[in-house]
PDB file of C-alpha atoms and ligand atoms in Angstrom:
ATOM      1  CA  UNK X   1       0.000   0.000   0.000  1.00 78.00           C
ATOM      2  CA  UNK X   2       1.085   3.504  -1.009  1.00 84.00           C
ATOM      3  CA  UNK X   3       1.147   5.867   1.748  1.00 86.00           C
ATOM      4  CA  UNK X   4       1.890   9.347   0.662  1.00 92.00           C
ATOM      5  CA  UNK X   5       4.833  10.801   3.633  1.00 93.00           C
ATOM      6  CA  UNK X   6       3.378  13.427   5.335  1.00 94.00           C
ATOM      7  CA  UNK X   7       6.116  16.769   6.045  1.00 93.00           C
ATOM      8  CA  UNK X   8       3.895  17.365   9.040  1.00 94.00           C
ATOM      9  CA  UNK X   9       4.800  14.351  10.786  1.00 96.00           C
ATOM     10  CA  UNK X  10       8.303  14.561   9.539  1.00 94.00           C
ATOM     11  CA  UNK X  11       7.724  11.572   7.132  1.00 96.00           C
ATOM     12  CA  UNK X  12      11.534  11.307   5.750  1.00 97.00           C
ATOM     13  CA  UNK X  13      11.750   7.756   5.714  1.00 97.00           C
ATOM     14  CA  UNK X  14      14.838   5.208   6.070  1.00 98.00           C
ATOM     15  CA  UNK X  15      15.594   4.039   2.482  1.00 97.00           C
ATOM     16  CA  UNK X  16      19.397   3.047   2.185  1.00 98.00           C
ATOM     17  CA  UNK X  17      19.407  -0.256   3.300  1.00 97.00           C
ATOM     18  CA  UNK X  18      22.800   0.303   4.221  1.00 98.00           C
ATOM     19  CA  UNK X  19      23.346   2.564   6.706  1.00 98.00           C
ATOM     20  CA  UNK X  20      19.768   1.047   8.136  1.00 98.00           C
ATOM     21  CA  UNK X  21      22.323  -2.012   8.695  1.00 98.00           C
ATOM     22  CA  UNK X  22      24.789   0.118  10.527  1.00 98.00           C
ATOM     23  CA  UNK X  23      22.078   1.578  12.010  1.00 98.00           C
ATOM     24  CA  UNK X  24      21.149  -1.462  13.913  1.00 98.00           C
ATOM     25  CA  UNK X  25      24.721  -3.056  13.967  1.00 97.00           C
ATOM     26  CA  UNK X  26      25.611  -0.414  15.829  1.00 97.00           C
ATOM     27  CA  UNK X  27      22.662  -0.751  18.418  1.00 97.00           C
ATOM     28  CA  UNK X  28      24.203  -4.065  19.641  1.00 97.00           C
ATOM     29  CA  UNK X  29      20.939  -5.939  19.820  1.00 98.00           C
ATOM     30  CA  UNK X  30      20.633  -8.710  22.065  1.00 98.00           C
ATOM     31  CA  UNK X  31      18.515 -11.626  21.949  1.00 98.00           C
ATOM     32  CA  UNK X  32      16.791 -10.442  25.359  1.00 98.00           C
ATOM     33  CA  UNK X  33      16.095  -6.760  24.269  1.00 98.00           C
ATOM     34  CA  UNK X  34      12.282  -5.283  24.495  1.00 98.00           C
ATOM     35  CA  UNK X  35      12.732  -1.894  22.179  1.00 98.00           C
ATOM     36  CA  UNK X  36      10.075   0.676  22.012  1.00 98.00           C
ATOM     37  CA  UNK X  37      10.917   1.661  18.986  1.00 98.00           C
ATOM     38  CA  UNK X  38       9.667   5.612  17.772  1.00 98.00           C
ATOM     39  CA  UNK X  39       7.821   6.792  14.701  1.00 98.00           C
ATOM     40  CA  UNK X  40       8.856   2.970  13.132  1.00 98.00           C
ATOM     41  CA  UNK X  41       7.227   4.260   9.896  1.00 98.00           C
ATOM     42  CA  UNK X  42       7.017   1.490   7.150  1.00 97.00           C
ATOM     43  CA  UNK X  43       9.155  -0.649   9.281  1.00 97.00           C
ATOM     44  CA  UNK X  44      12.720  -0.220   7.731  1.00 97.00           C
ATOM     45  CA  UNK X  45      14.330  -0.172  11.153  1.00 98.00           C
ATOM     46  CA  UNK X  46      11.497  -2.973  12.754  1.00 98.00           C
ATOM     47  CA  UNK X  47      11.791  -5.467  10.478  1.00 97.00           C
ATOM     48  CA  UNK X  48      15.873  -5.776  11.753  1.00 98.00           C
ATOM     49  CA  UNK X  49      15.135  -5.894  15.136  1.00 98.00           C
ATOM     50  CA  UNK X  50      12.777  -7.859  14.845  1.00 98.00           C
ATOM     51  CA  UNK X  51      14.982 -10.379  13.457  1.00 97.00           C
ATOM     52  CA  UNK X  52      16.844 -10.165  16.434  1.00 98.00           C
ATOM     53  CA  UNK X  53      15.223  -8.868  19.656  1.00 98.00           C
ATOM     54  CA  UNK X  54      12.799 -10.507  21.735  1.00 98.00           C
ATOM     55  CA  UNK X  55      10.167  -7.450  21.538  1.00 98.00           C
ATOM     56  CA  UNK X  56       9.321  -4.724  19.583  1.00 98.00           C
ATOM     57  CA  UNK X  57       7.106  -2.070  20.487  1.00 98.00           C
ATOM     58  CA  UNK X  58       6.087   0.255  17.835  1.00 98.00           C
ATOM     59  CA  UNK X  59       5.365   3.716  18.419  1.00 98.00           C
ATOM     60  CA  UNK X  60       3.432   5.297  15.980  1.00 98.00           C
ATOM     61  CA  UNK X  61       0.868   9.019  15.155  1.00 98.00           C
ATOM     62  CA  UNK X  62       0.092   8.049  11.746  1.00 98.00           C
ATOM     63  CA  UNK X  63      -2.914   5.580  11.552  1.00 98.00           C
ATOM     64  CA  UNK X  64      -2.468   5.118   7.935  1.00 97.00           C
ATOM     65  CA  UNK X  65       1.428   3.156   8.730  1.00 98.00           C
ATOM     66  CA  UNK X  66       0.041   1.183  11.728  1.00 98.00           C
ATOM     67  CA  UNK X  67      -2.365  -0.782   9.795  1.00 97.00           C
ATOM     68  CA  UNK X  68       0.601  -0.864   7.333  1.00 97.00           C
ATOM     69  CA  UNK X  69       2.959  -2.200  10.059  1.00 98.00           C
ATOM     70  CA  UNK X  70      -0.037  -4.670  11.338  1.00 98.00           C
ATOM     71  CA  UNK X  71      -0.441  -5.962   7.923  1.00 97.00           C
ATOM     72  CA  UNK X  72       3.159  -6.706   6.738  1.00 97.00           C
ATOM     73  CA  UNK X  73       3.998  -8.268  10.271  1.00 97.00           C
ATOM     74  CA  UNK X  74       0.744  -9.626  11.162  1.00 97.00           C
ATOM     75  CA  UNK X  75       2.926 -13.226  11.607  1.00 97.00           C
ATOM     76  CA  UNK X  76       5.158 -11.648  14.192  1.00 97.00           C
ATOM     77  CA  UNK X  77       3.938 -12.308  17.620  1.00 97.00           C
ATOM     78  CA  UNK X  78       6.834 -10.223  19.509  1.00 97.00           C
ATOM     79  CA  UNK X  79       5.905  -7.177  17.439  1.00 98.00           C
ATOM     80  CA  UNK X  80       3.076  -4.781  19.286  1.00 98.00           C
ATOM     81  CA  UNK X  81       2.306  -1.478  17.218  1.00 98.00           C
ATOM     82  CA  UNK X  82       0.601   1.227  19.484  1.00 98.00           C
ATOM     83  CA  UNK X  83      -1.163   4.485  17.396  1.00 98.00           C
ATOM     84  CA  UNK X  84       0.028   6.989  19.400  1.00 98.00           C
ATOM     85  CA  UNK X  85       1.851  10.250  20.022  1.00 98.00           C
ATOM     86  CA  UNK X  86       5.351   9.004  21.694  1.00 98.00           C
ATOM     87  CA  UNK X  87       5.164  12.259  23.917  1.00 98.00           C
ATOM     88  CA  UNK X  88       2.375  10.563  25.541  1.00 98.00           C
ATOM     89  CA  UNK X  89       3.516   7.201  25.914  1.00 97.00           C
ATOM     90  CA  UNK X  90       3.448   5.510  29.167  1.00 96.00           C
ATOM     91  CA  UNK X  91       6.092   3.481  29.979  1.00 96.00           C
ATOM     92  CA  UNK X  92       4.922   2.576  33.492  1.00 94.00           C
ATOM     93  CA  UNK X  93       2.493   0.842  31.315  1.00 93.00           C
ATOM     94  CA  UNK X  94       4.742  -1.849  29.917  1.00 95.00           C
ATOM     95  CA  UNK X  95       5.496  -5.070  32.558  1.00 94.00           C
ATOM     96  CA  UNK X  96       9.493  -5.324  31.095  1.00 95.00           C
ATOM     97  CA  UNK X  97      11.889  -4.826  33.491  1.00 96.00           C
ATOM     98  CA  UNK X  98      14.281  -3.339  31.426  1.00 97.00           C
ATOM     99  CA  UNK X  99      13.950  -1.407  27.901  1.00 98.00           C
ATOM    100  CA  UNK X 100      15.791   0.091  25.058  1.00 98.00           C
ATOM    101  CA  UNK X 101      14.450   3.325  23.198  1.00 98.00           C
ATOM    102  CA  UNK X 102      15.420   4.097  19.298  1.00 98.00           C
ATOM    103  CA  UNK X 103      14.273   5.480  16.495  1.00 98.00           C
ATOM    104  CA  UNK X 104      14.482   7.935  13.340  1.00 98.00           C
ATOM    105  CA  UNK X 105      12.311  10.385  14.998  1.00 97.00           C
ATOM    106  CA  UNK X 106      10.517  13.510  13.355  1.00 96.00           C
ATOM    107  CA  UNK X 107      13.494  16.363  13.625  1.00 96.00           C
ATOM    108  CA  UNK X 108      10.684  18.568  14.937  1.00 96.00           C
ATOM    109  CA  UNK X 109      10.319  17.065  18.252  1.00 97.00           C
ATOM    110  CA  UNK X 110      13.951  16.233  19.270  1.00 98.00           C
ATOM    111  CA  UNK X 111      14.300  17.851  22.219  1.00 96.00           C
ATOM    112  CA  UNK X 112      11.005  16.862  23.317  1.00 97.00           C
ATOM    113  CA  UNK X 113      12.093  13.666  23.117  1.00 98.00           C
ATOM    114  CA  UNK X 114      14.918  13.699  24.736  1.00 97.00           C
ATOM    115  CA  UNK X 115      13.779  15.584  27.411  1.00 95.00           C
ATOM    116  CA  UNK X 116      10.916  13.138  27.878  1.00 96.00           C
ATOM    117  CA  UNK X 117      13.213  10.568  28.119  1.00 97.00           C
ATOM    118  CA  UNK X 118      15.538  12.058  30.758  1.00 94.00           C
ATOM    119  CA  UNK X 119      12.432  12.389  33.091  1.00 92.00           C
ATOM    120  CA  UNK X 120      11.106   8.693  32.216  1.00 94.00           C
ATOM    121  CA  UNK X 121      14.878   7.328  32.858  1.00 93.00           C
ATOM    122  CA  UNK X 122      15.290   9.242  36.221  1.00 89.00           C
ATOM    123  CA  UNK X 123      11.577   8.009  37.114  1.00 88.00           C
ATOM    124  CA  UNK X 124      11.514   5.492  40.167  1.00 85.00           C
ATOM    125  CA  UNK X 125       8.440   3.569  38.261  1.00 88.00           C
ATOM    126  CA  UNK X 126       7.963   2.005  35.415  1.00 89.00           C
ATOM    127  CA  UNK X 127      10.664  -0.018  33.486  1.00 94.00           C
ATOM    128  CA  UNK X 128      14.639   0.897  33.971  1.00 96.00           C
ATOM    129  CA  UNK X 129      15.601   2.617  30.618  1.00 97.00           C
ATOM    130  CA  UNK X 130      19.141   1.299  29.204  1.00 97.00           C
ATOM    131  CA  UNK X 131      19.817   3.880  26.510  1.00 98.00           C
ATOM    132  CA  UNK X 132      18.013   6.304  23.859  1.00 98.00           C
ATOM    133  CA  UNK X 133      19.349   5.683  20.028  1.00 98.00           C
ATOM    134  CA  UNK X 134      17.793   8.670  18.202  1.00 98.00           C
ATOM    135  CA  UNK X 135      19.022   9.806  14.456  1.00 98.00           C
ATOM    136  CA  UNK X 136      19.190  13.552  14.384  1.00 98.00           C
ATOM    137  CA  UNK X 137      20.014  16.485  12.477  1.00 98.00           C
ATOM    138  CA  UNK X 138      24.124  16.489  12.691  1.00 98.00           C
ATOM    139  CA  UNK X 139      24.099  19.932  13.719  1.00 97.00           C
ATOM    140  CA  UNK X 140      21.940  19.297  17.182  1.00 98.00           C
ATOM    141  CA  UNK X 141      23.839  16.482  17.983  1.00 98.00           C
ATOM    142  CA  UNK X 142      27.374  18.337  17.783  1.00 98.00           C
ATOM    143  CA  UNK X 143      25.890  20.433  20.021  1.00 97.00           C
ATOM    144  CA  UNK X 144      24.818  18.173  22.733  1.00 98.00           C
ATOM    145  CA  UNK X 145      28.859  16.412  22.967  1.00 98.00           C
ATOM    146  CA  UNK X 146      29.939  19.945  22.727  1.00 98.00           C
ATOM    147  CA  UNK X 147      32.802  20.447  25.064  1.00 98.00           C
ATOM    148  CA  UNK X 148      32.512  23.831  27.314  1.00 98.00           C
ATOM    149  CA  UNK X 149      34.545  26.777  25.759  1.00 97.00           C
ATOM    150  CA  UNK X 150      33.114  25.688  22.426  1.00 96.00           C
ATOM    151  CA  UNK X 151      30.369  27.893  20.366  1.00 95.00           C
ATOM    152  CA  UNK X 152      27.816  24.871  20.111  1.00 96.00           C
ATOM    153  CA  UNK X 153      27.814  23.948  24.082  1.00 98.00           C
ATOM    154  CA  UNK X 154      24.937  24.663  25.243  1.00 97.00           C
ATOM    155  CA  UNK X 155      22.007  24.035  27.592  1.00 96.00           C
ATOM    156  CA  UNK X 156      21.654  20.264  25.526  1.00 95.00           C
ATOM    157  CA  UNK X 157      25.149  19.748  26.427  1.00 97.00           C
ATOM    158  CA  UNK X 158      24.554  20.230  30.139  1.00 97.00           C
ATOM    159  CA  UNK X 159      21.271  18.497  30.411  1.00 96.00           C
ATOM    160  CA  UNK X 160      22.590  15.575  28.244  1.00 97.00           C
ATOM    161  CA  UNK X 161      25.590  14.730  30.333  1.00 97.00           C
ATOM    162  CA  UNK X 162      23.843  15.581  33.578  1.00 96.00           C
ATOM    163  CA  UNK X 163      21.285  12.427  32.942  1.00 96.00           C
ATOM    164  CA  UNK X 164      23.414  10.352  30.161  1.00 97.00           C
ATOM    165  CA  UNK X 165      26.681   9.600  28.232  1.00 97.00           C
ATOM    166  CA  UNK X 166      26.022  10.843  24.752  1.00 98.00           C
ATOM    167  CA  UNK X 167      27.987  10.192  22.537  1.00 98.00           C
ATOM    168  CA  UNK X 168      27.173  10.282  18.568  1.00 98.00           C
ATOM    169  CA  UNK X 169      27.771   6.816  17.139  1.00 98.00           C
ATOM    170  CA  UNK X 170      27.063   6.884  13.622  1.00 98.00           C
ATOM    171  CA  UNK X 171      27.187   9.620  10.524  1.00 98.00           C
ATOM    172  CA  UNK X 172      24.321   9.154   8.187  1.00 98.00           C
ATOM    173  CA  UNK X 173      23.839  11.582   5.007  1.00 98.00           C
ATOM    174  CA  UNK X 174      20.390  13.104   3.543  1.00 98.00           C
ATOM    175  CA  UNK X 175      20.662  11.001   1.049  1.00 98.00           C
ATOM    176  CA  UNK X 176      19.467   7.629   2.927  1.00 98.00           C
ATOM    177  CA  UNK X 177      16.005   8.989   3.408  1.00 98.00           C
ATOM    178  CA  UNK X 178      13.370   9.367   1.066  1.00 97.00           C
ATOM    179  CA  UNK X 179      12.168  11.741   0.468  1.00 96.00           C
ATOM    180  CA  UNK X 180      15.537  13.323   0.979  1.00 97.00           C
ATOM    181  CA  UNK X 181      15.879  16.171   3.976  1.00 96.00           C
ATOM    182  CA  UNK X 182      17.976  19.583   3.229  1.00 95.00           C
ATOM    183  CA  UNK X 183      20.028  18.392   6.309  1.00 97.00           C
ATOM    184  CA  UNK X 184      22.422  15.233   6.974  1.00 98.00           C
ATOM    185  CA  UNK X 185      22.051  13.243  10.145  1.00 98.00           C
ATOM    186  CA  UNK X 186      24.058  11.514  13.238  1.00 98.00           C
ATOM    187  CA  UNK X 187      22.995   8.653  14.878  1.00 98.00           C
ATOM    188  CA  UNK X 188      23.251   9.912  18.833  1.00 98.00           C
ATOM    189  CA  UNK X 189      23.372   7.299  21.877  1.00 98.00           C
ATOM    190  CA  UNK X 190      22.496   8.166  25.488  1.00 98.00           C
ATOM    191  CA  UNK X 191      23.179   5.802  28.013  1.00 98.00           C
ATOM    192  CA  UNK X 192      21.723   6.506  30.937  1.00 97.00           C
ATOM    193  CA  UNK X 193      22.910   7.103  34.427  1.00 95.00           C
ATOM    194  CA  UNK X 194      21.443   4.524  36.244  1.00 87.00           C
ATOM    195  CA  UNK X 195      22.429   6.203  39.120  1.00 83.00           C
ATOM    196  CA  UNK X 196      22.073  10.082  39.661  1.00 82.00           C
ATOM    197  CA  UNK X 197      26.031  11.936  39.121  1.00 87.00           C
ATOM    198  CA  UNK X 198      24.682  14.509  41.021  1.00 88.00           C
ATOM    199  CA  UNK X 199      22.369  15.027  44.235  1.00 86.00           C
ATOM    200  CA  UNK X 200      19.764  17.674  43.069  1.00 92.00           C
ATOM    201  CA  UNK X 201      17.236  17.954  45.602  1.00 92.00           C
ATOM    202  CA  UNK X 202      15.413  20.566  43.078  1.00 93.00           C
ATOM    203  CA  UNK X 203      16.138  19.665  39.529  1.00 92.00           C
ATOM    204  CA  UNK X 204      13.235  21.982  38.239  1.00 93.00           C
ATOM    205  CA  UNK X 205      15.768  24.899  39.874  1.00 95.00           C
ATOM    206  CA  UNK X 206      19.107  23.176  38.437  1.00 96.00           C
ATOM    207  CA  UNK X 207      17.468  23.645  35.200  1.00 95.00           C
ATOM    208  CA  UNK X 208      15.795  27.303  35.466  1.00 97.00           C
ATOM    209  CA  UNK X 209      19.890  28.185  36.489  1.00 98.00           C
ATOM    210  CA  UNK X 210      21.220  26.583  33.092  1.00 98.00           C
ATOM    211  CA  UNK X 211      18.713  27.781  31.063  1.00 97.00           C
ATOM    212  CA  UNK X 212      18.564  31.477  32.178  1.00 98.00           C
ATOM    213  CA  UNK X 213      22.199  31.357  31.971  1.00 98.00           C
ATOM    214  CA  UNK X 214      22.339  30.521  28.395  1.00 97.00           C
ATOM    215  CA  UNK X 215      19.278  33.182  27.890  1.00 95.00           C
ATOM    216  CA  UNK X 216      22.065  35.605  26.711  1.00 93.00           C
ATOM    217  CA  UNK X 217      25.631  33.928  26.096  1.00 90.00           C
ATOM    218  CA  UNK X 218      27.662  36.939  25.659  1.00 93.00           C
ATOM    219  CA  UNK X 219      26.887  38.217  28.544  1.00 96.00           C
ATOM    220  CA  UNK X 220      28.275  37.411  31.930  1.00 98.00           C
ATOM    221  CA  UNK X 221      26.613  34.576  34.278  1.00 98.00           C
ATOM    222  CA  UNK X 222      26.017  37.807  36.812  1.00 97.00           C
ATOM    223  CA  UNK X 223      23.715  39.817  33.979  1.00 97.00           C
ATOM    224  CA  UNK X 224      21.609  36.998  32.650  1.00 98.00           C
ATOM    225  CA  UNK X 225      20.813  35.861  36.469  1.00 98.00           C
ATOM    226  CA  UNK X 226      20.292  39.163  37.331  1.00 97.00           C
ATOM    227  CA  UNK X 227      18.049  39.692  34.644  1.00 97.00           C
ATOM    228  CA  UNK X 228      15.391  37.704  36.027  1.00 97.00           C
ATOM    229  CA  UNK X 229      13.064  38.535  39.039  1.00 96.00           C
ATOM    230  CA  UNK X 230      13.530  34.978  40.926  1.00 94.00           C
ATOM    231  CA  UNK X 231      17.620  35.239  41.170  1.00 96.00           C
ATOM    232  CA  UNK X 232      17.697  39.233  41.342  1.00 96.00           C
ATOM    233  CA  UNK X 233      17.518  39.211  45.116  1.00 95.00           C
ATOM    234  CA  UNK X 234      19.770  35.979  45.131  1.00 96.00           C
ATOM    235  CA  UNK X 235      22.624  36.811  43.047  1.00 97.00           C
ATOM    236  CA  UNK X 236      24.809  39.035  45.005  1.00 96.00           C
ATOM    237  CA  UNK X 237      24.848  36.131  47.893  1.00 95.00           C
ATOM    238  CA  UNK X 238      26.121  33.388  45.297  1.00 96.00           C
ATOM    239  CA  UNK X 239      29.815  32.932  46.300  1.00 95.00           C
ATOM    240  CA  UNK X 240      31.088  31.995  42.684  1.00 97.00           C
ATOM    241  CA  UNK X 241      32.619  33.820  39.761  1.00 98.00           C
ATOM    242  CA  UNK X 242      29.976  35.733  38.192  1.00 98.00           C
ATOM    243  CA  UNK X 243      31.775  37.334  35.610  1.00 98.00           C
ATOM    244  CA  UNK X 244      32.208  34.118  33.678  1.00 98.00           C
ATOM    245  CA  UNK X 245      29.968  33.373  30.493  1.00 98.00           C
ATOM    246  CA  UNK X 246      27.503  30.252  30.608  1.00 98.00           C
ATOM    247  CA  UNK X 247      29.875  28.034  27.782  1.00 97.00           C
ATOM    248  CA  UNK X 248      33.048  28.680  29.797  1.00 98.00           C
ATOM    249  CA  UNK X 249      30.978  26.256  32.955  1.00 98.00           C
ATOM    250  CA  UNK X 250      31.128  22.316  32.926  1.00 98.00           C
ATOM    251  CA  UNK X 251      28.164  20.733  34.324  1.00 98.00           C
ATOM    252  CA  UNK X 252      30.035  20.556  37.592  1.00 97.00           C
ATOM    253  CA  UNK X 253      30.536  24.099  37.516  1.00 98.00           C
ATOM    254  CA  UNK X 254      26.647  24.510  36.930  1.00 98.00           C
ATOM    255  CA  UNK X 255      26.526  22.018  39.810  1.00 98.00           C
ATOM    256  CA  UNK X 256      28.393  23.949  42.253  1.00 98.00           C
ATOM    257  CA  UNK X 257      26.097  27.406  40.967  1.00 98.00           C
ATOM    258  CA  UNK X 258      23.408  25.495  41.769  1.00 98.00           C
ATOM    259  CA  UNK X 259      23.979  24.612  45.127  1.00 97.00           C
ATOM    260  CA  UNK X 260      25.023  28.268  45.500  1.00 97.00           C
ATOM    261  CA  UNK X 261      21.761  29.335  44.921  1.00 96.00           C
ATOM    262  CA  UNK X 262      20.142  26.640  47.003  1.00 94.00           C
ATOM    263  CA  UNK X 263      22.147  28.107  49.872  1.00 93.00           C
ATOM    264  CA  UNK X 264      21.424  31.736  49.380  1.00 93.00           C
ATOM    265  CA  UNK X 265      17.737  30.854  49.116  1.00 86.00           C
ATOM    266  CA  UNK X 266      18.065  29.125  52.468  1.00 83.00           C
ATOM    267  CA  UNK X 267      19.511  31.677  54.100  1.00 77.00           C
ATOM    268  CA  UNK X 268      16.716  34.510  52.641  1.00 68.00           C
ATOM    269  CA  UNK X 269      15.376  36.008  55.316  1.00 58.00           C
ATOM    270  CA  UNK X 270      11.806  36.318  55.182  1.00 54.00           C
TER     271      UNK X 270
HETATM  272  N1  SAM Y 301      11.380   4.764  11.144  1.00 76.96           N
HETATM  273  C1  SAM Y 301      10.908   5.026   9.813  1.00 76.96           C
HETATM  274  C2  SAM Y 301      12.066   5.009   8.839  1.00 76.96           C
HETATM  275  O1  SAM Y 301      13.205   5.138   9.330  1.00 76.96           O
HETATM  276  O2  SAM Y 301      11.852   4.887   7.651  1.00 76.96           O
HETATM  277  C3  SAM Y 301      10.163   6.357   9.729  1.00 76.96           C
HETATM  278  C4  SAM Y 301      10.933   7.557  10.122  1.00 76.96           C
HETATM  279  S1  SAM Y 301      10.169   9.121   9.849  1.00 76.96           S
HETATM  280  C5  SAM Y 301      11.590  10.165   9.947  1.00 76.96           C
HETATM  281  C6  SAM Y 301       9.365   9.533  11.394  1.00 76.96           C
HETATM  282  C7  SAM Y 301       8.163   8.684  11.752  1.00 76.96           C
HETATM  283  O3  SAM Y 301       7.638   9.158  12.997  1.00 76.96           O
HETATM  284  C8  SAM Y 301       7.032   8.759  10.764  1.00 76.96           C
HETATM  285  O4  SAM Y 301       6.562   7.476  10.493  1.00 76.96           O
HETATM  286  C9  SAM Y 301       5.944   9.598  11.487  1.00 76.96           C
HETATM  287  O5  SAM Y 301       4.631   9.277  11.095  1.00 76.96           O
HETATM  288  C10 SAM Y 301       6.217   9.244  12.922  1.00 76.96           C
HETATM  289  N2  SAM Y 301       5.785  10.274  13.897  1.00 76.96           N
HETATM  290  C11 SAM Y 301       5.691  11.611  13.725  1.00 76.96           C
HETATM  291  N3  SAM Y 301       5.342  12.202  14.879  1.00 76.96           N
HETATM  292  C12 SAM Y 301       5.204  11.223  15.800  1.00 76.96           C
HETATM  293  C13 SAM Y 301       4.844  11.206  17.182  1.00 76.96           C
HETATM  294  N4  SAM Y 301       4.572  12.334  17.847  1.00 76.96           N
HETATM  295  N5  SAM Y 301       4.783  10.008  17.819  1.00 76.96           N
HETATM  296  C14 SAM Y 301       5.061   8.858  17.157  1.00 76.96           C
HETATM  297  N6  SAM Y 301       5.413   8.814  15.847  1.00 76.96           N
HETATM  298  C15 SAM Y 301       5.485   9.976  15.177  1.00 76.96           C
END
């Protein structure tokens, strides 16, 4: 059946066989592994791991490809295809212990993604998640293993390390997918921390601090803080140097800023 892609739904779909081999070479499958697998599409990526893990569940929006997906695998018990929106998948539904995430997601909702998965990894229930495989436009994914002092580190770079290892595993160009994107891709890996690095009592702060931060990067840490009516009052407490720019700051550095602030806000008098 013909199914006409969709730009909407970021419809570029897998059509190199190739790289789809080093896609999934690369993922290391084992025999044991339950994938939820994202936007599977016509099954380019599926029909490989299904081949070699024990369960696949498919993630997809567009009706139209899960009765495609039912149809052309309808003889494959281990293969469950769910029509839904990934963003509002639960995992605390699914009874596997352990799972993997991948796909060649819609470039539109990358960071949503990702940032859905940090939360679901760090959750206490629902399944442990090993690692998120996502393809990705190259450019996002240099900067999330940006080193700090670089132009492309940036808040992705923080929050990436702070819940993962990422580390981009594979190069693949525009002209794989069909129909072909204006942009060329990179296969990204985050393992996950299966333990916290860091004890943040209030992650929703940790983040507010990173992300104001990086609100204005040539300016110093001490004007973007400043700049914003929550930290105004705080910011001449914070023992740190405050005349540094966000990308200069590791995520240990925005570790130790963060407790900073914790401390000052302890101390407020009220
Ligand atoms: N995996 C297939 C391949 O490699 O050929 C398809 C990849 S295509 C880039 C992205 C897929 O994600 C499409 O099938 C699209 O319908 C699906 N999709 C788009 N938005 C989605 C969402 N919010 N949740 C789940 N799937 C989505």
């Amino acid at each position: 059946m013909y199914v006409k892609p969709r730009k909407s739904l970021g419809q570029n779909f897998l059509s190199d066989n190739y790289y789809v081999e080093q896609i999934v070479d690369a993922l290391q499958v084992g025999s044991e592994d339950t994938f939820v697998e994202i936007g599977p599409g016509r099954g380019a990526i599926t029909s490989w791991l299904l081949d070699r893990a024990r369960r696949v569940i498919a993630v997809e929006l567009d009706q139209r490809l899960c009765e495609v997906l039912r149809d052309t695998y309808s003889d494959q018990p281990q293969l469950e295809v769910v029509q839904q929106d990934f963003l509002k998948f639960r995992f605390d539904s699914l009874q596997d212990a352990e799972v993997r995430v991948m796909g060649n997601i819609p470039y539109h909702i990358t960071s949503a993604i990702m940032f859905r998965l940090f939360e679901e990894a760090a959750a206490p229930a629902g399944p442990k998640i090993r690692d998120l495989t996502i393809l990705m436009q190259r450019e996002v994914a240099q900067r999330i293993t940006a080193d700090p002092g670089t132009k492309s580190y940036g808040v992705l770079s923080v929050f990436s390390r702070l819940h993962s290892q990422p580390e981009i595993i594979l190069q693949v160009p525009a002209s794989a997918f069909t129909p072909r994107p204006k942009v060329d891709s990179s296969v990204m890996q985050f393992r996950f921390h299966q333990q916290p690095l860091h004890d943040l009592a209030d992650l929703k702060l940790f983040r507010r601090i990173v992300r104001v931060s990086f609100n204005q990067r040539r300016k110093t840490l001490r004007n973007s803080l400043r700049a914003v009516e929550e930290f105004r009052e705080l910011v001449p407490r914070i023992k740190f140097d405050l005349t540094l720019r966000p990308e200069a700051l590791s995520l240990d550095d925005f570790v130790r800023l963060y407790h900073e602030f914790e401390e000052a806000d302890d101390e407020r008098t009220y």
